[in-house]
PDB file of N, CA and C in Angstrom:
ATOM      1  N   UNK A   1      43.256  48.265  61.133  1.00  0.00           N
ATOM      2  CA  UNK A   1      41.860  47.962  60.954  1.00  0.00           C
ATOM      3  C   UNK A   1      41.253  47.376  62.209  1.00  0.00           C
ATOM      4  N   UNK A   2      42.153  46.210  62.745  1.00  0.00           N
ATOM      5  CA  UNK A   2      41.724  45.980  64.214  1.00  0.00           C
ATOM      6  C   UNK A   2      41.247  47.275  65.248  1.00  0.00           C
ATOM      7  N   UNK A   3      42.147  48.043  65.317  1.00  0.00           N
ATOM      8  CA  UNK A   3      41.885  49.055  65.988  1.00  0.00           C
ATOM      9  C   UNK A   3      40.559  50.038  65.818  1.00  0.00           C
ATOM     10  N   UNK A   4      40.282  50.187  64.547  1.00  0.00           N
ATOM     11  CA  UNK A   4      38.801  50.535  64.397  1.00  0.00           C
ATOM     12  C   UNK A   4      37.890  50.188  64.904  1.00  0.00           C
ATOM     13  N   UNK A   5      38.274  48.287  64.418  1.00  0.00           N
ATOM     14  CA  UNK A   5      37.321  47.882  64.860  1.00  0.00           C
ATOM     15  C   UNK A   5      36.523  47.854  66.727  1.00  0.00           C
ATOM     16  N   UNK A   6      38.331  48.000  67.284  1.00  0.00           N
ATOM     17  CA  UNK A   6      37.893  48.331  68.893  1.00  0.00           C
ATOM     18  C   UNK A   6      37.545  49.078  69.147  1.00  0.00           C
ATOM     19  N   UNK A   7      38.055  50.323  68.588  1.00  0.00           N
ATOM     20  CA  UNK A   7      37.137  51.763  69.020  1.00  0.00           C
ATOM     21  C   UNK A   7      35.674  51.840  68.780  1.00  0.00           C
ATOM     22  N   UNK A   8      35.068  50.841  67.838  1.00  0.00           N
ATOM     23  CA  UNK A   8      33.885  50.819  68.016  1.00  0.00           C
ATOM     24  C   UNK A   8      33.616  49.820  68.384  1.00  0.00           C
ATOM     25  N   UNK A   9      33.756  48.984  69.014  1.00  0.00           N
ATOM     26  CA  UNK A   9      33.185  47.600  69.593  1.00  0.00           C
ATOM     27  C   UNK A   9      33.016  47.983  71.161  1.00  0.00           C
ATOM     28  N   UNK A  10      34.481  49.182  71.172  1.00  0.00           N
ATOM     29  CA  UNK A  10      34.252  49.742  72.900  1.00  0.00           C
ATOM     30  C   UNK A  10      33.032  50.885  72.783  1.00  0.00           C
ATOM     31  N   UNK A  11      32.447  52.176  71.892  1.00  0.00           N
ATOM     32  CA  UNK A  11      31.795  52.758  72.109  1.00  0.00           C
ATOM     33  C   UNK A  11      30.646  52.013  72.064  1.00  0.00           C
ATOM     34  N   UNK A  12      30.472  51.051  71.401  1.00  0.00           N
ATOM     35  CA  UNK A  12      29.333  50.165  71.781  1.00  0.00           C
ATOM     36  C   UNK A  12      29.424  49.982  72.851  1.00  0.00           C
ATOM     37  N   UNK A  13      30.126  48.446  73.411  1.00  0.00           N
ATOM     38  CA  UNK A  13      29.746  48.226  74.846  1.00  0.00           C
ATOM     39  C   UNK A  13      29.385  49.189  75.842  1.00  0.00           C
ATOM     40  N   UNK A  14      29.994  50.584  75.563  1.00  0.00           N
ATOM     41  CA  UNK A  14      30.099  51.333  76.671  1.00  0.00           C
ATOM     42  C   UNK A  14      28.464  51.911  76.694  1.00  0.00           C
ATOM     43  N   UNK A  15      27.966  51.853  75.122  1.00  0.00           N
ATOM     44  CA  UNK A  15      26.396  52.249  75.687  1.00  0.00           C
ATOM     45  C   UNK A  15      25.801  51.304  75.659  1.00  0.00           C
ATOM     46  N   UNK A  16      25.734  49.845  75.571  1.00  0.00           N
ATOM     47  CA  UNK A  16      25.673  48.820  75.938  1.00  0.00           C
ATOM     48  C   UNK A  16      25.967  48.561  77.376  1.00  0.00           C
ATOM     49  N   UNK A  17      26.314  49.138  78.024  1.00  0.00           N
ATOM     50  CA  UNK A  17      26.790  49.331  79.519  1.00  0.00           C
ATOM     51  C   UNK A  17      26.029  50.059  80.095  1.00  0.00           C
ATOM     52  N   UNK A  18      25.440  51.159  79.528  1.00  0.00           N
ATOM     53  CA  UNK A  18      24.655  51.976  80.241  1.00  0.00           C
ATOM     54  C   UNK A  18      22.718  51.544  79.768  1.00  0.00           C
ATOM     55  N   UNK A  19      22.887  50.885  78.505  1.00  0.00           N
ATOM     56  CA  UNK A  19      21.577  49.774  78.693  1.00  0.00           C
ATOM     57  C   UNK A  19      21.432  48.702  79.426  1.00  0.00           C
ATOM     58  N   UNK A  20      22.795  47.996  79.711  1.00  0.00           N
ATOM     59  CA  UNK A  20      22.466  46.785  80.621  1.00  0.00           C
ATOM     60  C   UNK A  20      21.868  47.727  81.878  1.00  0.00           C
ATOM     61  N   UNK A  21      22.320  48.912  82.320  1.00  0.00           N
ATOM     62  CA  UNK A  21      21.585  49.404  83.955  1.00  0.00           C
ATOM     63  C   UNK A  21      20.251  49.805  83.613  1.00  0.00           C
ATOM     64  N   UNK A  22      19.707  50.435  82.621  1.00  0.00           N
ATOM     65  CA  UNK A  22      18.437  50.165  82.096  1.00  0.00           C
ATOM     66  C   UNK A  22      17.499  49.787  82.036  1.00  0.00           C
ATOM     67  N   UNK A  23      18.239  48.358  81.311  1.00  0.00           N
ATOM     68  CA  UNK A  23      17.363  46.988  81.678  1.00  0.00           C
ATOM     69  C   UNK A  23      16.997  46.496  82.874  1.00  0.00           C
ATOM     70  N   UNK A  24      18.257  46.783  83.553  1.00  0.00           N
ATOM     71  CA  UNK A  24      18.067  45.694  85.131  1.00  0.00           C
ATOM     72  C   UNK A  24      16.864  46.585  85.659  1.00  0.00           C
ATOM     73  N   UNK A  25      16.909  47.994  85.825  1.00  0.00           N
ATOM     74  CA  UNK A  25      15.993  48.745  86.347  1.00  0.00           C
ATOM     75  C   UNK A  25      14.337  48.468  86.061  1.00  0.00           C
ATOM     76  N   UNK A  26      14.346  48.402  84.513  1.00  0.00           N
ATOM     77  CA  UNK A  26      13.301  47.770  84.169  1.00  0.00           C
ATOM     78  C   UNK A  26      13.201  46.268  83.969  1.00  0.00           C
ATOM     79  N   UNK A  27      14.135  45.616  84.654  1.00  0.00           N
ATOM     80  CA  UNK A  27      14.162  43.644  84.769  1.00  0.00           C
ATOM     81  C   UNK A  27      13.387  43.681  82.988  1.00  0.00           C
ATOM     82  N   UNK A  28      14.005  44.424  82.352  1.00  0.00           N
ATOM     83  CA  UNK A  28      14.103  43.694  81.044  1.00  0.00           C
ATOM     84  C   UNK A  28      15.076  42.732  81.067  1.00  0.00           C
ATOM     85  N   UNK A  29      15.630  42.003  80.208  1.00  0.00           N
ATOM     86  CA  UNK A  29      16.618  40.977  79.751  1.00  0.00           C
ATOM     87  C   UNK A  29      17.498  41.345  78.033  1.00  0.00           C
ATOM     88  N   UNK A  30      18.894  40.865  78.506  1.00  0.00           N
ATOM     89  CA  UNK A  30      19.393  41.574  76.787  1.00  0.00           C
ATOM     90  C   UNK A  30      19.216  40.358  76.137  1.00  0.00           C
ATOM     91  N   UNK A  31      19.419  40.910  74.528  1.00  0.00           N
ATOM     92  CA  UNK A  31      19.299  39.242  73.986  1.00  0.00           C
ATOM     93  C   UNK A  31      19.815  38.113  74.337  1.00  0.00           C
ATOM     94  N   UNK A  32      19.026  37.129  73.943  1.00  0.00           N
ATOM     95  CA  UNK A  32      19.987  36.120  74.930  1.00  0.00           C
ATOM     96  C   UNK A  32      20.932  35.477  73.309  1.00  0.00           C
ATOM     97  N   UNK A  33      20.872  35.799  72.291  1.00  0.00           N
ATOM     98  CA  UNK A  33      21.357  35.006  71.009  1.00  0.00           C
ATOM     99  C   UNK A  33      23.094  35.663  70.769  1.00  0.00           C
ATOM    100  N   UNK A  34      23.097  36.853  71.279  1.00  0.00           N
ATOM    101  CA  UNK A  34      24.134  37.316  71.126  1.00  0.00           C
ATOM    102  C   UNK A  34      25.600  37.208  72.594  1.00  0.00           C
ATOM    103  N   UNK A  35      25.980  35.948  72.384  1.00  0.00           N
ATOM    104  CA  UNK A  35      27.027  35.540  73.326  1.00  0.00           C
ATOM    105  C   UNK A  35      28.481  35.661  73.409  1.00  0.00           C
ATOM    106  N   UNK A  36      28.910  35.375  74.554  1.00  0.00           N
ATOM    107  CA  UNK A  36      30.070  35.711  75.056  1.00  0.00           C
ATOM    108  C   UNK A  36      30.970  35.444  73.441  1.00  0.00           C
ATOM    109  N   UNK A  37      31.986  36.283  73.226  1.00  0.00           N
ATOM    110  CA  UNK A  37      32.941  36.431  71.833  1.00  0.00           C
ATOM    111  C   UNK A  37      32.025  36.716  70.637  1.00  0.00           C
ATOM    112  N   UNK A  38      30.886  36.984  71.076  1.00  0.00           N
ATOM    113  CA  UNK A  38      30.475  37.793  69.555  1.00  0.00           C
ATOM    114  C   UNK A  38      29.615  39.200  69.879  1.00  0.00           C
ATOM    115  N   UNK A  39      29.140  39.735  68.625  1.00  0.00           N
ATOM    116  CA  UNK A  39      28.434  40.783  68.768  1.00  0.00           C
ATOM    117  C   UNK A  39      27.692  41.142  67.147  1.00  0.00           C
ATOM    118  N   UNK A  40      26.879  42.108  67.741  1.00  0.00           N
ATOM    119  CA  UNK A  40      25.651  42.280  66.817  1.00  0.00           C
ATOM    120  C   UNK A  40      26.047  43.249  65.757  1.00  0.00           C
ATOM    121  N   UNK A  41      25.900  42.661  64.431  1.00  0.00           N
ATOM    122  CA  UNK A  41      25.486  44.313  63.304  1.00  0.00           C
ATOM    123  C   UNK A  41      24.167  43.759  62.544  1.00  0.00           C
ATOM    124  N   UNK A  42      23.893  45.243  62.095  1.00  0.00           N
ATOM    125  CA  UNK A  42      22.903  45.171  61.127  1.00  0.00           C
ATOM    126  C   UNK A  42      23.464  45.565  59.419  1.00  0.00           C
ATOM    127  N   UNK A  43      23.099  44.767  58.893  1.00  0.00           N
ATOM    128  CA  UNK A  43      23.370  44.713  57.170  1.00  0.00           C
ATOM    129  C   UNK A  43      22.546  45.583  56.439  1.00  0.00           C
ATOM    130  N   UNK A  44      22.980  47.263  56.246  1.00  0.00           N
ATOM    131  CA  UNK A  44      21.710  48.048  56.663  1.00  0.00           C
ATOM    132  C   UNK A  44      21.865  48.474  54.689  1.00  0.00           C
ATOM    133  N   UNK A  45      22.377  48.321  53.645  1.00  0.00           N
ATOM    134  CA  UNK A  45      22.174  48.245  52.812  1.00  0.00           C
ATOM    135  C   UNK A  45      20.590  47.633  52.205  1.00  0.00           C
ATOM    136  N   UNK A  46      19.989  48.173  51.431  1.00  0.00           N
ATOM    137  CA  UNK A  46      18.773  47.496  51.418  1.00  0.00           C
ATOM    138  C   UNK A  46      17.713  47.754  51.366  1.00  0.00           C
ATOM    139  N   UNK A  47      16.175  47.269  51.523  1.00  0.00           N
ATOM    140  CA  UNK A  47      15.281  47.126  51.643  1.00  0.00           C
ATOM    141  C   UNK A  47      15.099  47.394  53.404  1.00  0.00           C
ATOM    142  N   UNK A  48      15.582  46.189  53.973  1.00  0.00           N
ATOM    143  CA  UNK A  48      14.777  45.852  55.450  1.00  0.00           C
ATOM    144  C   UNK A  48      16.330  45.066  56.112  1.00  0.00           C
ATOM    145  N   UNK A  49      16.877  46.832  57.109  1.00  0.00           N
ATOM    146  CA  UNK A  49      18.279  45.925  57.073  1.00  0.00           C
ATOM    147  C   UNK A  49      18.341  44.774  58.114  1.00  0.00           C
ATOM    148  N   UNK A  50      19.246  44.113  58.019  1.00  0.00           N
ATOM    149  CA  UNK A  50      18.894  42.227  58.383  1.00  0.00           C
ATOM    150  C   UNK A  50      19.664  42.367  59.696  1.00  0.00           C
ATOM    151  N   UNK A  51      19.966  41.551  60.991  1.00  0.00           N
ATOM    152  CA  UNK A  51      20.659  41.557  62.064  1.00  0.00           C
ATOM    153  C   UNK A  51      21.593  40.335  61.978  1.00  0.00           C
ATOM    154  N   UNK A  52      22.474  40.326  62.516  1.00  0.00           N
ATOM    155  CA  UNK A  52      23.927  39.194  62.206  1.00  0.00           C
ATOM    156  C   UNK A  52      24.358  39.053  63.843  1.00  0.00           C
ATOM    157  N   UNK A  53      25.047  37.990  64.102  1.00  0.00           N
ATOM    158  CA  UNK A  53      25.515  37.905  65.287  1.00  0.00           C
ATOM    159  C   UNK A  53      26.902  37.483  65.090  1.00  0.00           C
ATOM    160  N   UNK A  54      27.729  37.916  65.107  1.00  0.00           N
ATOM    161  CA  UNK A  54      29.278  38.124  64.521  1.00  0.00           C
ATOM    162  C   UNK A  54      30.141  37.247  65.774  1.00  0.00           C
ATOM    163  N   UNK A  55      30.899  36.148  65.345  1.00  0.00           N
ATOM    164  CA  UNK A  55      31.876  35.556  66.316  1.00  0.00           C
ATOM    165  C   UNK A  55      33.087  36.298  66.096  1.00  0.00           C
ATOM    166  N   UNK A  56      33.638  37.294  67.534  1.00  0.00           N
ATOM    167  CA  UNK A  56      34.903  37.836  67.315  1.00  0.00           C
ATOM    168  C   UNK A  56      36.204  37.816  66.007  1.00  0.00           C
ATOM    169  N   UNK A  57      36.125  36.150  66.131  1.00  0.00           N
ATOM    170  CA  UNK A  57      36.657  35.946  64.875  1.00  0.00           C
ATOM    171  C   UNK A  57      37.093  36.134  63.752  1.00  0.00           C
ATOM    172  N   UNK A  58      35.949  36.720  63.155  1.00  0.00           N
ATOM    173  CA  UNK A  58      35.373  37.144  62.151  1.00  0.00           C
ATOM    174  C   UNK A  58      36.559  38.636  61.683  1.00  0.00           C
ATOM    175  N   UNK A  59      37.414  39.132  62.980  1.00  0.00           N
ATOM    176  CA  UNK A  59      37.830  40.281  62.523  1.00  0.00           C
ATOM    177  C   UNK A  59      38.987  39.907  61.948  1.00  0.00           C
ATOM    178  N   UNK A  60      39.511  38.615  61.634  1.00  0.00           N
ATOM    179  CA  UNK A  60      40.554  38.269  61.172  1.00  0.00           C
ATOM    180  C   UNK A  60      40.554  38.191  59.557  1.00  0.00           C
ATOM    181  N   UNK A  61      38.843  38.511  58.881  1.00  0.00           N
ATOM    182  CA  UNK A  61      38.738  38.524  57.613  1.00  0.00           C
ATOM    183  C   UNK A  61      38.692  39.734  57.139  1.00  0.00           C
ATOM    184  N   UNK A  62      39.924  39.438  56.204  1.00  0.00           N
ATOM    185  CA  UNK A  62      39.760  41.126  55.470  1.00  0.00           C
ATOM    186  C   UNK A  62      38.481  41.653  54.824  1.00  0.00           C
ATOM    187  N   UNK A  63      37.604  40.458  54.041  1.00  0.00           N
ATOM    188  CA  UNK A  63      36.207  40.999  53.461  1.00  0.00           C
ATOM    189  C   UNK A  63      35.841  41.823  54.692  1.00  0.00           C
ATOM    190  N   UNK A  64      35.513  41.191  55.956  1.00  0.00           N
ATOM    191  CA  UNK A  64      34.768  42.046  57.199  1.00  0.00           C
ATOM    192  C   UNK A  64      35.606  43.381  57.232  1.00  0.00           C
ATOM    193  N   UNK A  65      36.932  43.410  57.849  1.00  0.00           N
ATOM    194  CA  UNK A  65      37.398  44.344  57.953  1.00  0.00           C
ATOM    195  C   UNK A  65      37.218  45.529  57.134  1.00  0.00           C
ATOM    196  N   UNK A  66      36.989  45.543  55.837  1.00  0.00           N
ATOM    197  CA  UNK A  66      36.841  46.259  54.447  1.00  0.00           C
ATOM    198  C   UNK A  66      35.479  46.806  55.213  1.00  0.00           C
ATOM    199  N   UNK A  67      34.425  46.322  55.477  1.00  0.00           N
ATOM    200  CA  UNK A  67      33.100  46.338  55.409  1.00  0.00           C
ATOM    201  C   UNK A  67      32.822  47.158  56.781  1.00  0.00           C
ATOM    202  N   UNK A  68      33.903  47.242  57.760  1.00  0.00           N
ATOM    203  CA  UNK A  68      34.126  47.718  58.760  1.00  0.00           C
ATOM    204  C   UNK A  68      34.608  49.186  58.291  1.00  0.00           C
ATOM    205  N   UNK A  69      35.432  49.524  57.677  1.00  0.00           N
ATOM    206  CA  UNK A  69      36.290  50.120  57.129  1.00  0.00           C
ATOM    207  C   UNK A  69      35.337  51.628  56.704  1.00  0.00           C
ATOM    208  N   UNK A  70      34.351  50.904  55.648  1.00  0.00           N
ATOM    209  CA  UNK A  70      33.380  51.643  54.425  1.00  0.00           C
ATOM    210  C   UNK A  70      32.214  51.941  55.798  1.00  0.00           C
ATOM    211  N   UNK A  71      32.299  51.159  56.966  1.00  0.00           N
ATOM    212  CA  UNK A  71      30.981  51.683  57.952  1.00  0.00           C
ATOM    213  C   UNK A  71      31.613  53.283  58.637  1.00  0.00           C
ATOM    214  N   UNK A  72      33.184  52.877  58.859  1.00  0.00           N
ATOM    215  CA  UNK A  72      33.899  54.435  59.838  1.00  0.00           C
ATOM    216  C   UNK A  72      33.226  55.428  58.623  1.00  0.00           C
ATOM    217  N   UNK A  73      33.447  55.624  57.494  1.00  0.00           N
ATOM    218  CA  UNK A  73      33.410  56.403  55.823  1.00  0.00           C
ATOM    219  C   UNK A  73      31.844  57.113  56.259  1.00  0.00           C
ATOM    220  N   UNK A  74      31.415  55.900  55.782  1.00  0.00           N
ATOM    221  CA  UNK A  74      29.393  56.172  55.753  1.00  0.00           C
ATOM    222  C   UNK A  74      28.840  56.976  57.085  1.00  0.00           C
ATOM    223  N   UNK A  75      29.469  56.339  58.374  1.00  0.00           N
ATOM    224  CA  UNK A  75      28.529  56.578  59.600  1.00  0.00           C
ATOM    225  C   UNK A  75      29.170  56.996  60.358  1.00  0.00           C
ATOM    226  N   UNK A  76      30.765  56.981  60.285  1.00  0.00           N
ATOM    227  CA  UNK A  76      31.657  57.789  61.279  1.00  0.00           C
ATOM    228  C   UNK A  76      31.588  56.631  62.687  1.00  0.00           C
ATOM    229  N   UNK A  77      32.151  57.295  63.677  1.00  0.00           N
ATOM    230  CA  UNK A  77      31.795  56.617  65.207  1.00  0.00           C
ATOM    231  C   UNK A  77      30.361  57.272  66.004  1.00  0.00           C
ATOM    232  N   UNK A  78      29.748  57.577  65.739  1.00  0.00           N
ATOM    233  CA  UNK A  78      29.060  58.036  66.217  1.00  0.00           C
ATOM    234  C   UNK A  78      27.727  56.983  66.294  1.00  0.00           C
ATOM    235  N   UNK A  79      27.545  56.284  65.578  1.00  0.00           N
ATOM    236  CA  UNK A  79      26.641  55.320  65.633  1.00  0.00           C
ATOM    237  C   UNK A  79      26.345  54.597  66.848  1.00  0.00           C
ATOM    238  N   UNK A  80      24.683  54.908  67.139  1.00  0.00           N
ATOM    239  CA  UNK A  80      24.870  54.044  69.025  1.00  0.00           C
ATOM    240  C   UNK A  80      23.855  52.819  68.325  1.00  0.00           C
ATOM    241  N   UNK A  81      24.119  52.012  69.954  1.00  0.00           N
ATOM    242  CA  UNK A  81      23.316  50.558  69.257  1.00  0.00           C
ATOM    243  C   UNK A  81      24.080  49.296  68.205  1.00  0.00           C
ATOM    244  N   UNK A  82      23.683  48.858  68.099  1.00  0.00           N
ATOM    245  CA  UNK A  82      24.183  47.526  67.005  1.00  0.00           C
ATOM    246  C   UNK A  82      25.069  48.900  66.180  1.00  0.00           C
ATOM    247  N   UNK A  83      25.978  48.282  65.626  1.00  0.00           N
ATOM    248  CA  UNK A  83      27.022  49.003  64.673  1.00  0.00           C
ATOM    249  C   UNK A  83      26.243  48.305  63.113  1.00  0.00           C
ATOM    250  N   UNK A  84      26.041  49.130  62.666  1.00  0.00           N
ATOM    251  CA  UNK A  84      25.882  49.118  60.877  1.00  0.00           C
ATOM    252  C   UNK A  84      26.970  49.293  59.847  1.00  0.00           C
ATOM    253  N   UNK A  85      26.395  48.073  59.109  1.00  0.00           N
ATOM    254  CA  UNK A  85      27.671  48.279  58.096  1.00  0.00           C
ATOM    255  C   UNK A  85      27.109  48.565  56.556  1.00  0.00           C
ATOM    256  N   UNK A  86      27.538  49.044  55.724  1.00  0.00           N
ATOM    257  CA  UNK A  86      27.117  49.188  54.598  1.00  0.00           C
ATOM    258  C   UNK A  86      27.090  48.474  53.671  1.00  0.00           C
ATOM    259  N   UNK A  87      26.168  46.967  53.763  1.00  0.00           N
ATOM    260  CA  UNK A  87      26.330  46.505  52.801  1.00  0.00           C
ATOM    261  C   UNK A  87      24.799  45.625  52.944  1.00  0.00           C
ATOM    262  N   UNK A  88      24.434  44.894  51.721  1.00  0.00           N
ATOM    263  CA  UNK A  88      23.443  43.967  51.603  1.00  0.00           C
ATOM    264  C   UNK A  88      23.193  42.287  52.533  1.00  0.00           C
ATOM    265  N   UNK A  89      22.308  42.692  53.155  1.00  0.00           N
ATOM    266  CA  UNK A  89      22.431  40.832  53.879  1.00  0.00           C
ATOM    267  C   UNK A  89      22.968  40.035  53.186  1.00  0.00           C
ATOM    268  N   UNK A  90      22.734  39.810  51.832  1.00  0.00           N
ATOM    269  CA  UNK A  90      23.631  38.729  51.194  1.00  0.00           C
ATOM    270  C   UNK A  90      24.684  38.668  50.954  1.00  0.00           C
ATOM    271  N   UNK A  91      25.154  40.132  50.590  1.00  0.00           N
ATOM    272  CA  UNK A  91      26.968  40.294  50.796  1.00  0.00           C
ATOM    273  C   UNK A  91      27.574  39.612  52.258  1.00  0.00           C
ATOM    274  N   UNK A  92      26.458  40.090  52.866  1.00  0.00           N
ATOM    275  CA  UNK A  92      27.544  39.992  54.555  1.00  0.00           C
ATOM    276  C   UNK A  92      27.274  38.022  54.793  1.00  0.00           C
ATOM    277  N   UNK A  93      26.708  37.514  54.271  1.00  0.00           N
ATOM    278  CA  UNK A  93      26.065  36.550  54.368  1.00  0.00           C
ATOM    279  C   UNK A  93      27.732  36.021  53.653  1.00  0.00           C
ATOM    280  N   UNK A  94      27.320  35.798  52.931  1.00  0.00           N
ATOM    281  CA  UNK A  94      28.652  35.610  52.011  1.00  0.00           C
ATOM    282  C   UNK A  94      29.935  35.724  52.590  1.00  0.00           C
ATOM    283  N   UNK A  95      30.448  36.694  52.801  1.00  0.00           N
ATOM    284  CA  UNK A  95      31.688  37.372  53.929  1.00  0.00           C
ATOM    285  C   UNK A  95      31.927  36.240  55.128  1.00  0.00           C
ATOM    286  N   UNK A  96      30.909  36.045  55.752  1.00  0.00           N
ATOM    287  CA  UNK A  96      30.573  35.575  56.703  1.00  0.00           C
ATOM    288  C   UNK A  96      30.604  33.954  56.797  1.00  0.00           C
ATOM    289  N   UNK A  97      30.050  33.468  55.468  1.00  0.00           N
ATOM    290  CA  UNK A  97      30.230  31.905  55.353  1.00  0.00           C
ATOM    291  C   UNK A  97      31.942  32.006  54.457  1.00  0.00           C
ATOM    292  N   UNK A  98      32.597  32.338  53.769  1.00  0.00           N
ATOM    293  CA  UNK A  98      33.973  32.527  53.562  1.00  0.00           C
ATOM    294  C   UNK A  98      34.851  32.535  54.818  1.00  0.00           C
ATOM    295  N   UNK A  99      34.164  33.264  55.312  1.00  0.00           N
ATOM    296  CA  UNK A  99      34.927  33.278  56.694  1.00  0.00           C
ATOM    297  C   UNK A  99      34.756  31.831  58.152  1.00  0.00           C
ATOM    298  N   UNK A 100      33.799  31.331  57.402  1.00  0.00           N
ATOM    299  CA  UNK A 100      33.480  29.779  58.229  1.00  0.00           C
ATOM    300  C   UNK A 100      32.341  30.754  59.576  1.00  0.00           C
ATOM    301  N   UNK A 101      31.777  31.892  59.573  1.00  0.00           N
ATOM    302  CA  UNK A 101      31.414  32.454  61.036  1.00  0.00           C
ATOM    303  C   UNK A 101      29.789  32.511  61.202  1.00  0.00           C
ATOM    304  N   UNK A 102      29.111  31.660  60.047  1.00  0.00           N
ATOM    305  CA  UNK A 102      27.936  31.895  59.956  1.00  0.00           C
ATOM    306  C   UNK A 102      27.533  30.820  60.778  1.00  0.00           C
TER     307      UNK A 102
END
């Protein structure tokens, strides 16, 4: 499950890599909320899906991992940008304070 989770944490960065040159070009700035050992999903179950800022950590919980798991199922790797997971802000909310990462 770890390993999933790297294969997409690397196809992220890697277009995350090619937005940071982007940005600099256009002296935009990346978020500044999302810091060193964590990273971004969206809780795209829903209404209006919600944004999370995930401490590495976090991959040590099987709830996440599961939720990781059901995102490869739903969306495959192909997903660019924040990685989506399939579930409700309040589920992940939940997951997330169980896990001490909120």
């Amino acid at each position: 499950m770890v390993k999933l989770f790297i294969r997409l944490l690397q196809r992220s960065l890697n277009l995350h890599n090619i937005d940071i040159d982007k940005e600099h070009s256009n002296k935009e700035k990346l978020p500044h909320d999302v810091k060193e050992g964590h990273f971004a999903v969206f809780a795209a179950k829903g209404e209006v899906p919600k944004r999370f800022v995930v401490n590495l950590r976090c991959l040590t919980s099987a709830a996440f991992l599961r939720l990781l798991e059901q995102a490869e199922e739903e969306y495959g790797f192909q997903q660019k940008g924040v990685l989506k997971i399939p579930c409700k802000a309040e589920e992940l909310e939940k997951i997330l304070q169980d896990s001490k990462e909120i």
